[in-house]
Short mmCIF file of C-alpha atoms in Angstrom, two decimals:
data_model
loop_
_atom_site.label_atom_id
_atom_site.label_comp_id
_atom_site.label_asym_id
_atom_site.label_seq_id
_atom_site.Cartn_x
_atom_site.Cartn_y
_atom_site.Cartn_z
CA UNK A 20 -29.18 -23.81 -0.48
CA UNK A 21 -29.87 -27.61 -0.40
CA UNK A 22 -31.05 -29.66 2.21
CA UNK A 23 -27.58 -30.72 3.10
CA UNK A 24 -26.00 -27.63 2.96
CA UNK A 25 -28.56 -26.47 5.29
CA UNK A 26 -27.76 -29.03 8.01
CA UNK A 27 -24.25 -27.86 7.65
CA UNK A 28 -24.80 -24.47 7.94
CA UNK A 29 -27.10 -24.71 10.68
CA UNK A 30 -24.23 -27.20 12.48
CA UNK A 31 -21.78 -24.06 11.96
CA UNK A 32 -19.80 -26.96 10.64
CA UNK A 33 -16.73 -25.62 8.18
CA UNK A 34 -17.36 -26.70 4.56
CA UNK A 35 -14.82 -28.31 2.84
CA UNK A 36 -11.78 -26.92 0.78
CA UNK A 37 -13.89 -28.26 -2.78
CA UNK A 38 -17.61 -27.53 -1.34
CA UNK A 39 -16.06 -23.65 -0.19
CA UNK A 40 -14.53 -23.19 -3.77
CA UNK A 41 -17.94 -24.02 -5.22
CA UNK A 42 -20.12 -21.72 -2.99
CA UNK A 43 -17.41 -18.89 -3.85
CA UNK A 44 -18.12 -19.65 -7.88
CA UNK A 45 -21.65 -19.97 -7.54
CA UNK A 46 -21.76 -16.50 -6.80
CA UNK A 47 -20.11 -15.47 -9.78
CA UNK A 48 -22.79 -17.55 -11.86
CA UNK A 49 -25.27 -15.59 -10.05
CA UNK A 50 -24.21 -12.16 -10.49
CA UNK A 51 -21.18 -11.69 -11.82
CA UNK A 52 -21.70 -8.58 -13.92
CA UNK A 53 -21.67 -10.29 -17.27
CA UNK A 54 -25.02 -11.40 -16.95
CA UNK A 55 -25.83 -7.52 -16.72
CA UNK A 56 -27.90 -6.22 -19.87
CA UNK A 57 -25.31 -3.41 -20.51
CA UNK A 58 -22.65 -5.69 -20.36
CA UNK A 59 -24.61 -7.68 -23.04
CA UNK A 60 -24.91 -4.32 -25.33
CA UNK A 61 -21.79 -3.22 -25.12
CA UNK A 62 -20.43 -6.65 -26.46
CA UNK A 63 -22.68 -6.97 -28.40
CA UNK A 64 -22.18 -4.18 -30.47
CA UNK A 65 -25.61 -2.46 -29.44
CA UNK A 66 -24.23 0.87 -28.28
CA UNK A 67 -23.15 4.06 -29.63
CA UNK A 68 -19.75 5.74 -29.31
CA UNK A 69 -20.87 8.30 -26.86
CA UNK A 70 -22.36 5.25 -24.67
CA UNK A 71 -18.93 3.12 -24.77
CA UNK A 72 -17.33 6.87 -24.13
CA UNK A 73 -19.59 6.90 -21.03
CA UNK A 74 -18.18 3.43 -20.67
CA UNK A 75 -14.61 3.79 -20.27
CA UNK A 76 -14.97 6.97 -18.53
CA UNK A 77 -16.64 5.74 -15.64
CA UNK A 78 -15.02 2.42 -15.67
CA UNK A 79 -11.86 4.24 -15.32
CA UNK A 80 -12.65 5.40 -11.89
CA UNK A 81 -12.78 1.57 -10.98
CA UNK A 82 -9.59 0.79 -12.57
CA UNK A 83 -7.32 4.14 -11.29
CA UNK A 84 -8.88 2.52 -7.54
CA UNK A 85 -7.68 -0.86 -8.04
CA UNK A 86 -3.88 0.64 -6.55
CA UNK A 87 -5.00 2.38 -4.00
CA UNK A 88 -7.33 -0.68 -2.53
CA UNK A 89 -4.44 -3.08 -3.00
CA UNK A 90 -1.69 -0.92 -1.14
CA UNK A 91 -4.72 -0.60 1.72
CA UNK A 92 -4.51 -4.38 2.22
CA UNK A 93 -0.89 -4.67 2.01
CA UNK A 94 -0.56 -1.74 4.49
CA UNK A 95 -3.02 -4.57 7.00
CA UNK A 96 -1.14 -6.86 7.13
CA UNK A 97 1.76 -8.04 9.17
CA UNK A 98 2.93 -11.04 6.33
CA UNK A 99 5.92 -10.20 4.53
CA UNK A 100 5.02 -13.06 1.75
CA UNK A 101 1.52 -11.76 1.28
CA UNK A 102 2.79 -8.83 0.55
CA UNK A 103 5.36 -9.81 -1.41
CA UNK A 104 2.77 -11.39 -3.56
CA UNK A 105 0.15 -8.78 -3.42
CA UNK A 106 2.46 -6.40 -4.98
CA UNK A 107 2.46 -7.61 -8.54
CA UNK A 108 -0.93 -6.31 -8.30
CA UNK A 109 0.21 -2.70 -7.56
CA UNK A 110 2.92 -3.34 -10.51
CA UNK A 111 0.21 -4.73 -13.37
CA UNK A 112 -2.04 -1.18 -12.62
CA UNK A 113 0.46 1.41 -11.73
CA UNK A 114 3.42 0.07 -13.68
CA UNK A 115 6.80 -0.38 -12.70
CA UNK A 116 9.74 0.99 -14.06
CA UNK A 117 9.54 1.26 -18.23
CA UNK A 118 5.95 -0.63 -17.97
CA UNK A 119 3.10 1.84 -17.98
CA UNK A 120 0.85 -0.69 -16.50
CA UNK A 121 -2.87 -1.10 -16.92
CA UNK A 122 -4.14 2.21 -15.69
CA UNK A 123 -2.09 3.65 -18.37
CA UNK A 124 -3.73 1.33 -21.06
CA UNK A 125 -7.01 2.20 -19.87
CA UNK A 126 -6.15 5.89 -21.02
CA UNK A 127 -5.01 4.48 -24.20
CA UNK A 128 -8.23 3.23 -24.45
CA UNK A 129 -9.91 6.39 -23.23
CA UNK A 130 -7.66 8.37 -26.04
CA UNK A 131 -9.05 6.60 -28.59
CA UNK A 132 -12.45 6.90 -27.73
CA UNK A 133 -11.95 10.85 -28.47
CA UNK A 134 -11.71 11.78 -24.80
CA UNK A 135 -9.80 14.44 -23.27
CA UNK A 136 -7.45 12.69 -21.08
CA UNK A 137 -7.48 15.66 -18.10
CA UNK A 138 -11.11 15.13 -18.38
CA UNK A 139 -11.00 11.62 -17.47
CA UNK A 140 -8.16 11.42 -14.85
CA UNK A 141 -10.29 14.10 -13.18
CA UNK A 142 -13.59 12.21 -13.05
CA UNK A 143 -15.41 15.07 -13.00
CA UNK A 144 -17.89 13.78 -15.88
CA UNK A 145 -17.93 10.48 -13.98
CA UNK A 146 -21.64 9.64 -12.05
CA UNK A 147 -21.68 9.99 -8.25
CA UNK A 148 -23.39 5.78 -8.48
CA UNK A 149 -19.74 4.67 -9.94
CA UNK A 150 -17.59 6.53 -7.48
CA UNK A 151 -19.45 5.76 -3.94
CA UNK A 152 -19.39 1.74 -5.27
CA UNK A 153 -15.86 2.38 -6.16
CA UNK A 154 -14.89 4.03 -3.00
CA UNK A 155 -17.61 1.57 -1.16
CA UNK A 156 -15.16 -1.09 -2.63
CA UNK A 157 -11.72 0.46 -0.85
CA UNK A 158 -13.16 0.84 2.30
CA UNK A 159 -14.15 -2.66 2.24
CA UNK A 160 -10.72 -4.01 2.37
CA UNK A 161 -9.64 -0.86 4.34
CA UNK A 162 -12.10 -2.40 6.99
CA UNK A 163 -13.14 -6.32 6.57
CA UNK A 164 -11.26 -8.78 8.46
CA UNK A 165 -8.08 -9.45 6.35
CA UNK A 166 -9.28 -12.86 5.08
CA UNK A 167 -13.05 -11.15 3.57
CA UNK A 168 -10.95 -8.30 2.18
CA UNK A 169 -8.49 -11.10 0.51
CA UNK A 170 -11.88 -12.82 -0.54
CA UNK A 171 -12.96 -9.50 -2.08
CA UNK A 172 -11.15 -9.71 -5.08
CA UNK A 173 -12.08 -13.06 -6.46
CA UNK A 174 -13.87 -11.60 -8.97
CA UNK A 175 -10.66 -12.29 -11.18
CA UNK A 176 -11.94 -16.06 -11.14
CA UNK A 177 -14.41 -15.20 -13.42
CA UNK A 178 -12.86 -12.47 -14.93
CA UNK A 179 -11.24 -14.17 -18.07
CA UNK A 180 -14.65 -15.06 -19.53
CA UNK A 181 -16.04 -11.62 -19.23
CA UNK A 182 -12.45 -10.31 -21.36
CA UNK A 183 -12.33 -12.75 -23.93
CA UNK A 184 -15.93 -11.59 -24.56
CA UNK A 185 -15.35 -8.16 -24.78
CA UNK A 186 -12.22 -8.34 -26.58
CA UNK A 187 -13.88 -10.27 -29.55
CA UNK A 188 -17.20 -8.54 -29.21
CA UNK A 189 -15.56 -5.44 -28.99
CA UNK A 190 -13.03 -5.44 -32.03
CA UNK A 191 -15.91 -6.68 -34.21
CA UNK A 192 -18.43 -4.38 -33.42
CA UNK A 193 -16.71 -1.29 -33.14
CA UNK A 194 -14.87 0.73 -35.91
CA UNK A 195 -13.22 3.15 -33.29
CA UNK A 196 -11.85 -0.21 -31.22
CA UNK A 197 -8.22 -2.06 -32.52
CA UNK A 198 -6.33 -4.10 -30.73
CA UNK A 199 -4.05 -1.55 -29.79
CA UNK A 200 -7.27 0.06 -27.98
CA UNK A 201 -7.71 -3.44 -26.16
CA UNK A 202 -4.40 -4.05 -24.86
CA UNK A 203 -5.53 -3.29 -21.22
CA UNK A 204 -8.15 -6.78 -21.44
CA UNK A 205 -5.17 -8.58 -23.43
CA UNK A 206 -3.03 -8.38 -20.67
CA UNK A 207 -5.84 -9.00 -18.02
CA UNK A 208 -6.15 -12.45 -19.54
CA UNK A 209 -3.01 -13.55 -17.81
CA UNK A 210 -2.68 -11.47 -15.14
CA UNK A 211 -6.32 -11.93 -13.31
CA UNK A 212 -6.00 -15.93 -13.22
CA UNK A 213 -2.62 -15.56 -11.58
CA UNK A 214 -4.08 -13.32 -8.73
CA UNK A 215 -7.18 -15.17 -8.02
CA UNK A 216 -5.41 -18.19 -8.07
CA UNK A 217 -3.22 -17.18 -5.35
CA UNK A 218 -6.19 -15.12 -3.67
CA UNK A 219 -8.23 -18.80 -3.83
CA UNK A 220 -5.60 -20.65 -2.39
CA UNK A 221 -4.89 -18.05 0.41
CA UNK A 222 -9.11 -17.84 1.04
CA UNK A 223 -9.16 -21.60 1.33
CA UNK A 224 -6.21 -21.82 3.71
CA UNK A 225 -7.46 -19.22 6.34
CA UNK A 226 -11.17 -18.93 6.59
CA UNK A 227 -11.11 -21.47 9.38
CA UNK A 228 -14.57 -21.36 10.47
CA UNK A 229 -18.05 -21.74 9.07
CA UNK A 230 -18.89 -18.23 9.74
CA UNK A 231 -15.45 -16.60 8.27
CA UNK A 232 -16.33 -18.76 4.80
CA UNK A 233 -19.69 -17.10 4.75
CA UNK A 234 -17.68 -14.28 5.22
CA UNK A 235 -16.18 -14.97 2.34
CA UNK A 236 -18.75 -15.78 -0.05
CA UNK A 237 -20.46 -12.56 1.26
CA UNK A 238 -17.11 -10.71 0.38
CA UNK A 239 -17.59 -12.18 -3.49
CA UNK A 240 -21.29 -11.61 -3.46
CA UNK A 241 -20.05 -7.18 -2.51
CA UNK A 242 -17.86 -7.02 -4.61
CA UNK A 243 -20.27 -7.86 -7.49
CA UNK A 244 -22.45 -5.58 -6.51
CA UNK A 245 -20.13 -3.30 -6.42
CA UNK A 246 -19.70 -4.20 -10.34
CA UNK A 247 -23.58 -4.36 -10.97
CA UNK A 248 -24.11 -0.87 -9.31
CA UNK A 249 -21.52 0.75 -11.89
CA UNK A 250 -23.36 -1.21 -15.17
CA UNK A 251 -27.21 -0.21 -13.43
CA UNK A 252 -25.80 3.65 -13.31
CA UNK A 253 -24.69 3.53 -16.96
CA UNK A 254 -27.29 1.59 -18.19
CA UNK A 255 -30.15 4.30 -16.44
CA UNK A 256 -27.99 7.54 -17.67
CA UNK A 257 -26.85 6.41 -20.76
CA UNK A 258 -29.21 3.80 -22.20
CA UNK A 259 -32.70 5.29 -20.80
CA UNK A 260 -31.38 8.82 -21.22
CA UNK A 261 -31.12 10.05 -17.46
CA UNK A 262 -28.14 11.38 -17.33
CA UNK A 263 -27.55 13.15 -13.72
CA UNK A 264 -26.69 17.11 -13.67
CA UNK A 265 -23.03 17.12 -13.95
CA UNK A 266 -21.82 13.93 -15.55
CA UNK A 267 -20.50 13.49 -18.85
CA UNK A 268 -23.02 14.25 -21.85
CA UNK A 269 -21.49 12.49 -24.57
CA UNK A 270 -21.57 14.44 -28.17
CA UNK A 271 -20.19 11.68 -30.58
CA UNK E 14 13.14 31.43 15.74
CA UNK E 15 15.14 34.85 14.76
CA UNK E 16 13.49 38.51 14.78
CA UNK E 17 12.98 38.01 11.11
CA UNK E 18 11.14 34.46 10.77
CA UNK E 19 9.40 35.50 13.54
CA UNK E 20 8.18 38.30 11.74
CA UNK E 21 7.40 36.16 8.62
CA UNK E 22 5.47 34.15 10.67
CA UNK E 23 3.24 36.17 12.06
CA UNK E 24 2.68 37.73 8.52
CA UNK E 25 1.54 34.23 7.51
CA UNK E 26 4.18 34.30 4.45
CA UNK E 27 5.24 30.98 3.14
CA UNK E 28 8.82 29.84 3.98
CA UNK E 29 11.23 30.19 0.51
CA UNK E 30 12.33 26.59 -0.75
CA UNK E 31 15.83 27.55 1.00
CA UNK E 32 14.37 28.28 4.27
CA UNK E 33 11.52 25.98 4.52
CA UNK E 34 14.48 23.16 3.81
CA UNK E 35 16.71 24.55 6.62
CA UNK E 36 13.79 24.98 9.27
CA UNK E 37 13.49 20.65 8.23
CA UNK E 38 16.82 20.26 8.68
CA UNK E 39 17.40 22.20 11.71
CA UNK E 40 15.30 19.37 13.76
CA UNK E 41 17.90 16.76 13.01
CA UNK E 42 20.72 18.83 14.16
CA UNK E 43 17.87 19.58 17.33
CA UNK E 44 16.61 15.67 17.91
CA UNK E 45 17.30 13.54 15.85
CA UNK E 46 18.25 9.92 17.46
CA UNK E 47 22.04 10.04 16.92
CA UNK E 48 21.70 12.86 19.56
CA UNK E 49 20.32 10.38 22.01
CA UNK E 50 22.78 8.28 25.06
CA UNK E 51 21.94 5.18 23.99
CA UNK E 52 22.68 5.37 20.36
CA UNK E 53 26.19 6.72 21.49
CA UNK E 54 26.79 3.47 23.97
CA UNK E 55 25.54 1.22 20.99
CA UNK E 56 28.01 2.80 18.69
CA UNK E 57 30.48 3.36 20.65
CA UNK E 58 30.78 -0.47 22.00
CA UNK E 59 29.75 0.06 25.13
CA UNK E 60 26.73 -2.27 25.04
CA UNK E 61 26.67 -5.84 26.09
CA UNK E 62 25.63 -8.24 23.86
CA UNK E 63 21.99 -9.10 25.34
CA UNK E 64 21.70 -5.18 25.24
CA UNK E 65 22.65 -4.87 21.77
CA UNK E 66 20.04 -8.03 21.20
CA UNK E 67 17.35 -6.05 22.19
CA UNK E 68 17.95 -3.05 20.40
CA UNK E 69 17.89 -5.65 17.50
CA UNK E 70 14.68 -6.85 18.77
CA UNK E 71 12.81 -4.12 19.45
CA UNK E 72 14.35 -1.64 16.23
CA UNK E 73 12.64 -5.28 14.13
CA UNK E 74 9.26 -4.18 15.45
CA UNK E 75 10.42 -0.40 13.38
CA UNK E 76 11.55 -2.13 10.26
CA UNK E 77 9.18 -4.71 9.62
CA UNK E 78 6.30 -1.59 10.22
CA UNK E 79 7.69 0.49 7.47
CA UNK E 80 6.19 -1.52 4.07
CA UNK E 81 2.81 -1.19 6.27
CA UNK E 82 3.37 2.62 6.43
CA UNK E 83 4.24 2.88 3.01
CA UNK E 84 1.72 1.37 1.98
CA UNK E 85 -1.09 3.54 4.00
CA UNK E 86 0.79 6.13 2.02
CA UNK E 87 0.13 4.95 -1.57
CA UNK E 88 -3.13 3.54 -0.14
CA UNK E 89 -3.84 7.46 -0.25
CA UNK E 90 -2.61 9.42 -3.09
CA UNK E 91 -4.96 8.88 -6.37
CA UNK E 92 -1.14 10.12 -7.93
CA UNK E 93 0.03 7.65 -9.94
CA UNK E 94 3.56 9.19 -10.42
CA UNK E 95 3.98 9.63 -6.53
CA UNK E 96 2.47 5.37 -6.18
CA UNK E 97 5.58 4.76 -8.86
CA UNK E 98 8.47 6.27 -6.96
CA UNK E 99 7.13 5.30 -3.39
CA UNK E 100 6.28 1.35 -4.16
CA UNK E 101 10.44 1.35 -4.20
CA UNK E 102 10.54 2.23 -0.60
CA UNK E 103 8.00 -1.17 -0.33
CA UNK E 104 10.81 -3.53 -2.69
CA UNK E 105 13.86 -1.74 -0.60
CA UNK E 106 11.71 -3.14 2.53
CA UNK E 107 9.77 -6.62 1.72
CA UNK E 108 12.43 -7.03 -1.21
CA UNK E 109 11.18 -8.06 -5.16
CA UNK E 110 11.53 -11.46 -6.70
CA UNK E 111 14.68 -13.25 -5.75
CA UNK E 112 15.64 -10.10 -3.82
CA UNK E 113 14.96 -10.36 -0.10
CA UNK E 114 14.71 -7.04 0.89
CA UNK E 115 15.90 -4.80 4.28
CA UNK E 116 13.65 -6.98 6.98
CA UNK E 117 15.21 -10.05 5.40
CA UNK E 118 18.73 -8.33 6.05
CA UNK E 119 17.64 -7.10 9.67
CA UNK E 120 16.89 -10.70 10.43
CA UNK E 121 20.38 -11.69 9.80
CA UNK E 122 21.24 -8.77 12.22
CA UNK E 123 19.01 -10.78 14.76
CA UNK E 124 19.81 -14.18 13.75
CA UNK E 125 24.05 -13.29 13.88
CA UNK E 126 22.89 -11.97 17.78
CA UNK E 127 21.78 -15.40 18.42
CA UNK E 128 18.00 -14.30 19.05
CA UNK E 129 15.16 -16.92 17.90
CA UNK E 130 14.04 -15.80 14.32
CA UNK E 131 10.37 -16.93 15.18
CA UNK E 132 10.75 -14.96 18.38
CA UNK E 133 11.92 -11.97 16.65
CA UNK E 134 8.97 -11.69 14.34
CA UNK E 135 6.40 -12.21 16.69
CA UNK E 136 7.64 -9.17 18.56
CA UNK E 137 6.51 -11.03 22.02
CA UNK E 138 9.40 -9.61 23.52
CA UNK E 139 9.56 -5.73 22.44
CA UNK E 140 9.03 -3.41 24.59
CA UNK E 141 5.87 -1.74 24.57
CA UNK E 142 6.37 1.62 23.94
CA UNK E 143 8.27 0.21 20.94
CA UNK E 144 5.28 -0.80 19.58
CA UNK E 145 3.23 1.89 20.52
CA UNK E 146 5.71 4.30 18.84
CA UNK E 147 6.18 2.18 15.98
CA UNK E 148 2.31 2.44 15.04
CA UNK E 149 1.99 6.20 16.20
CA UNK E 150 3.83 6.43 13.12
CA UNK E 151 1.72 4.20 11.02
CA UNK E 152 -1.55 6.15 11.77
CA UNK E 153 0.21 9.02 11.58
CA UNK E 154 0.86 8.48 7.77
CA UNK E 155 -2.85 7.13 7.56
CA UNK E 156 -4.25 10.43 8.96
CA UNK E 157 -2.64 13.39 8.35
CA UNK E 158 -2.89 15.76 4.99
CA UNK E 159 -0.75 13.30 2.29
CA UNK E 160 2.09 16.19 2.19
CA UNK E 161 2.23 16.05 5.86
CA UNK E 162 2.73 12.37 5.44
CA UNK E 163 5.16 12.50 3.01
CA UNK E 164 7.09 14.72 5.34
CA UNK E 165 7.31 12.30 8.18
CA UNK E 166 9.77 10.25 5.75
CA UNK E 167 12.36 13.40 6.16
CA UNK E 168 14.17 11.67 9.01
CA UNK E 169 15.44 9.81 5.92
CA UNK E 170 17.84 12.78 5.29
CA UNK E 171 20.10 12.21 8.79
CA UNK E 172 19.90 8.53 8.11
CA UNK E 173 22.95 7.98 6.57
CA UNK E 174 25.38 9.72 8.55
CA UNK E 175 23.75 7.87 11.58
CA UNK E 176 24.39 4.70 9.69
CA UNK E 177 28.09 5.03 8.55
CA UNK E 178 28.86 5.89 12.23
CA UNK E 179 27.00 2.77 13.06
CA UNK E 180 28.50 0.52 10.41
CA UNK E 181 32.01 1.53 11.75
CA UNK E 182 31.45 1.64 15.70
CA UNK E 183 29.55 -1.62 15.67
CA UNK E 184 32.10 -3.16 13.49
CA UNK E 185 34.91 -2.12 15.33
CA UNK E 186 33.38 -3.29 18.96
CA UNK E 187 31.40 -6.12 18.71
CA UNK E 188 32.84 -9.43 17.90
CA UNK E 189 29.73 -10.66 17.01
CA UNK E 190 28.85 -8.06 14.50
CA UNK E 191 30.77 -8.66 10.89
CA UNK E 192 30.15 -7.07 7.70
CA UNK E 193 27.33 -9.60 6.42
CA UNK E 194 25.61 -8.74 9.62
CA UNK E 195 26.20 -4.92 8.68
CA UNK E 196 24.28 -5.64 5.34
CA UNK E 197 21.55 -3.47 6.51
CA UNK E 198 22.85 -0.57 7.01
CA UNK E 199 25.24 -0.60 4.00
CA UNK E 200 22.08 -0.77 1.98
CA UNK E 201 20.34 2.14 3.01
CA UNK E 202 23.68 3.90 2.47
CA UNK E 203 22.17 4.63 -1.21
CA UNK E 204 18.64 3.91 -0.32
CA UNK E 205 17.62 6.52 1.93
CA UNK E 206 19.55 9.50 0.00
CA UNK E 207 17.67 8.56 -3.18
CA UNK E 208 14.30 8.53 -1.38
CA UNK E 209 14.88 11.54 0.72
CA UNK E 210 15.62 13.41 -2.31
CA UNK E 211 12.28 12.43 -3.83
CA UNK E 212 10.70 13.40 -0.57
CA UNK E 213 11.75 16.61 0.00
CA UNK E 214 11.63 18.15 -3.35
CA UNK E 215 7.71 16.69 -3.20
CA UNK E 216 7.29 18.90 0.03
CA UNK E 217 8.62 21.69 -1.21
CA UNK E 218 6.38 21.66 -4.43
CA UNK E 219 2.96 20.78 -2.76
CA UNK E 220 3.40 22.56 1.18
CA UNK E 221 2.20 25.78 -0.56
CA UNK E 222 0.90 27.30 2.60
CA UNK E 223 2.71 28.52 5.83
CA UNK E 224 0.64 26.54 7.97
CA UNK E 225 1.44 23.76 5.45
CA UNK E 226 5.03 23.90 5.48
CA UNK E 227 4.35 24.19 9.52
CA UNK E 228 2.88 21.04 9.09
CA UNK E 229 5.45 19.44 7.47
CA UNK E 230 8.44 20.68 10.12
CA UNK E 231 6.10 19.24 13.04
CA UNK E 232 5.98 15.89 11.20
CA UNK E 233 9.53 15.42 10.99
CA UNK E 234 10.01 16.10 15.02
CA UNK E 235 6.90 13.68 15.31
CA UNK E 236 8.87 11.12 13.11
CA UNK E 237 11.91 12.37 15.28
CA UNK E 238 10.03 11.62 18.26
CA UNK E 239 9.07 8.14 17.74
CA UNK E 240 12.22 7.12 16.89
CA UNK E 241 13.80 8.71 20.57
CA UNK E 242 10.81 7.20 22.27
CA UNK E 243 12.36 3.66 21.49
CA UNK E 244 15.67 4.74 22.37
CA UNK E 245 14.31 6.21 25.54
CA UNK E 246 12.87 3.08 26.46
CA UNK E 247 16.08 0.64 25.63
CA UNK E 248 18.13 3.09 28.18
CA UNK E 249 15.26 2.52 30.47
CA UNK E 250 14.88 -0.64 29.95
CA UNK E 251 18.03 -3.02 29.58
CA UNK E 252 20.84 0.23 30.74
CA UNK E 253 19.10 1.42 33.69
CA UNK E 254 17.76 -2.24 34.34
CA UNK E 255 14.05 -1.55 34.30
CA UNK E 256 13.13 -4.85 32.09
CA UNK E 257 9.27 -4.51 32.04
CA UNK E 258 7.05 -7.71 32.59
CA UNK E 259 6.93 -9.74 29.84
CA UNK E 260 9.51 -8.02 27.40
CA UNK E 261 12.85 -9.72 26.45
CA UNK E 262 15.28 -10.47 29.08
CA UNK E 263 19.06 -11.19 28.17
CA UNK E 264 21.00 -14.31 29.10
CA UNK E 265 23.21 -13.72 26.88
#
């Protein structure tokens, strides 16, 4: 924090719409989870099959949540529009209708890594670090004031990046990966800057005070832990070789 | 309870599909609210219009809580199938897209009685035990076993007899009800059917238990509860003429 942010803060005076946008971002430049070394092996070619297995798996966990967390806020909150708009969320995972939806593409992705489908909609081979942050990450927005669990998800701002990376990194670097295999980042591309866009513009609008913004921010800075923890547990089971009694041993 | 379920359950043996069904329908023919005096005034035109405003106004406080409640539901379930078919009870309810969806259609209701729309939604003037019934169901779908949950919903299966006798007693004695205002209820004609199918073939596959099954009668007099608690408190309220402070008084 500067000098003049300090003054601010100390004032408990609001920051502005542009100076609140930034302070969200900046968190995302800090520790958004693409600046994890996993992150940077996995697109960068640097793993085996049985680590991007261990990958997916565990990932999936996050992904199969994402419905459940988003019909917790909707059942919070009293605003027919919000939820009206927070749906499309529920449809891009879930599905609706003749669309599978992302959860489903995950699996494709999960199929073609040689994994037993059961297997990974059961998360049994899944480690216990992915599934408390997961879970850590629900109750968040089952419990935060609206607003912070709104603020929560704008991860998606700087979620693009992170796909385009992996999609290109990915599909180069891996013979078991095709495009087919990477459908569930294609469609990410347009969905996640739709949702945070809204999710910005909602943030801005109703943290009213200095201490719900910081509320805010802090609700960014979670959530990316939340991310970190998940790439720290693969990284130590999969990349230094400890994996935990229980949890998937990969054979490929 | 006859000799012979009474024998059954003190063996502990699970209720047949045919039976369980009839021991859940057999507390709609017992309680549910088309049983109740004030439901018959309403449809048989024996309210005045400021009475038939506040059953508008408070029964708003019911509809706009049911996306929240279904919701919880999905919040729950790591089923994807069950998320699938239950996010239409959420569209039938908040609408989808250009679609407006049942509270849109109840505020017609409201708006064609003449009652402030803004006044409506803020539910300022409901009674409370409206409100307190209204979110007795909400946590009950939060807390209790999922099945048990799904259960609650069962009330769905009376509905639409309860709503063509409504349709044609309100049209026929109000002259401020006509068929746009009647939208409502000519909706859930197919709506309610179609979900209370889904419902109660899902009960009957997962309540495996007697205790279970149990369970799942008790929520649907629960459900069946809340909804006579609100009549119960109309009759007290605007027939008996025992407004309490601060809820809705006619002038009309």
């Amino acid at each position: 924090m500067n000098e003049i942010a300090r003054t601010i803060a100390a004032t408990g005076e609001p920051m502005g719409p542009a100076e609140f946008e930034l302070a969200i971002r900046a968190v995302g430049a800090e520790r958004y989870h693409d600046k994890h070394a996993f992150h940077k092996l996995l697109h960068g070619g640097k793993l085996n099959k049985g680590q991007v297995q261990a990958w997916a798996l565990n990932r999936y966990c996050y992904q199969a949540a994402v419905p459940r967390k988003d019909a917790a806020l909707m059942s919070r909150t009293h605003d027919r529009e919000l939820r009206r708009e927070w749906i499309h969320r529920i449809h891009d995972h879930d599905g609706l209708g003749e669309e599978q939806g992302g959860i489903e593409r995950w699996l494709v992705l999960t199929d073609a890594l040689g994994l037993d489908r059961d297997y990974v909609i059961s998360m049994e081979g899944a480690l216990p670090a992915t599934r408390f942050a997961v879970e850590a990450y629900v109750r968040f927005v089952v419990e935060q004031p609206l607003t912070v669990a709104v603020a929560s998800s704008l991860t998606e701002l700087f979620a693009p990046s992170i796909h385009r990376e992996r999609i290109a990194g990915m599909l180069q670097s891996y013979r078991f990966v095709n495009e087919e295999v990477m459908a569930y980042f294609k469609r990410r591309l347009s969905q996640a800057p739709r949702d945070a866009d809204f999710a910005l513009a909602y943030v801005k609008r109703t943290a009213a005070t200095r201490s719900e913004q910081e509320a805010c921010v802090d609700a960014v800075r979670f959530k990316c832990n939340t991310l970190w923890v998940q790439l720290d547990a693969l990284q130590h089971a999969y990349v230094e070789g400890n994996v935990p009694p229980g949890a998937f041993r990969p054979t490929a």
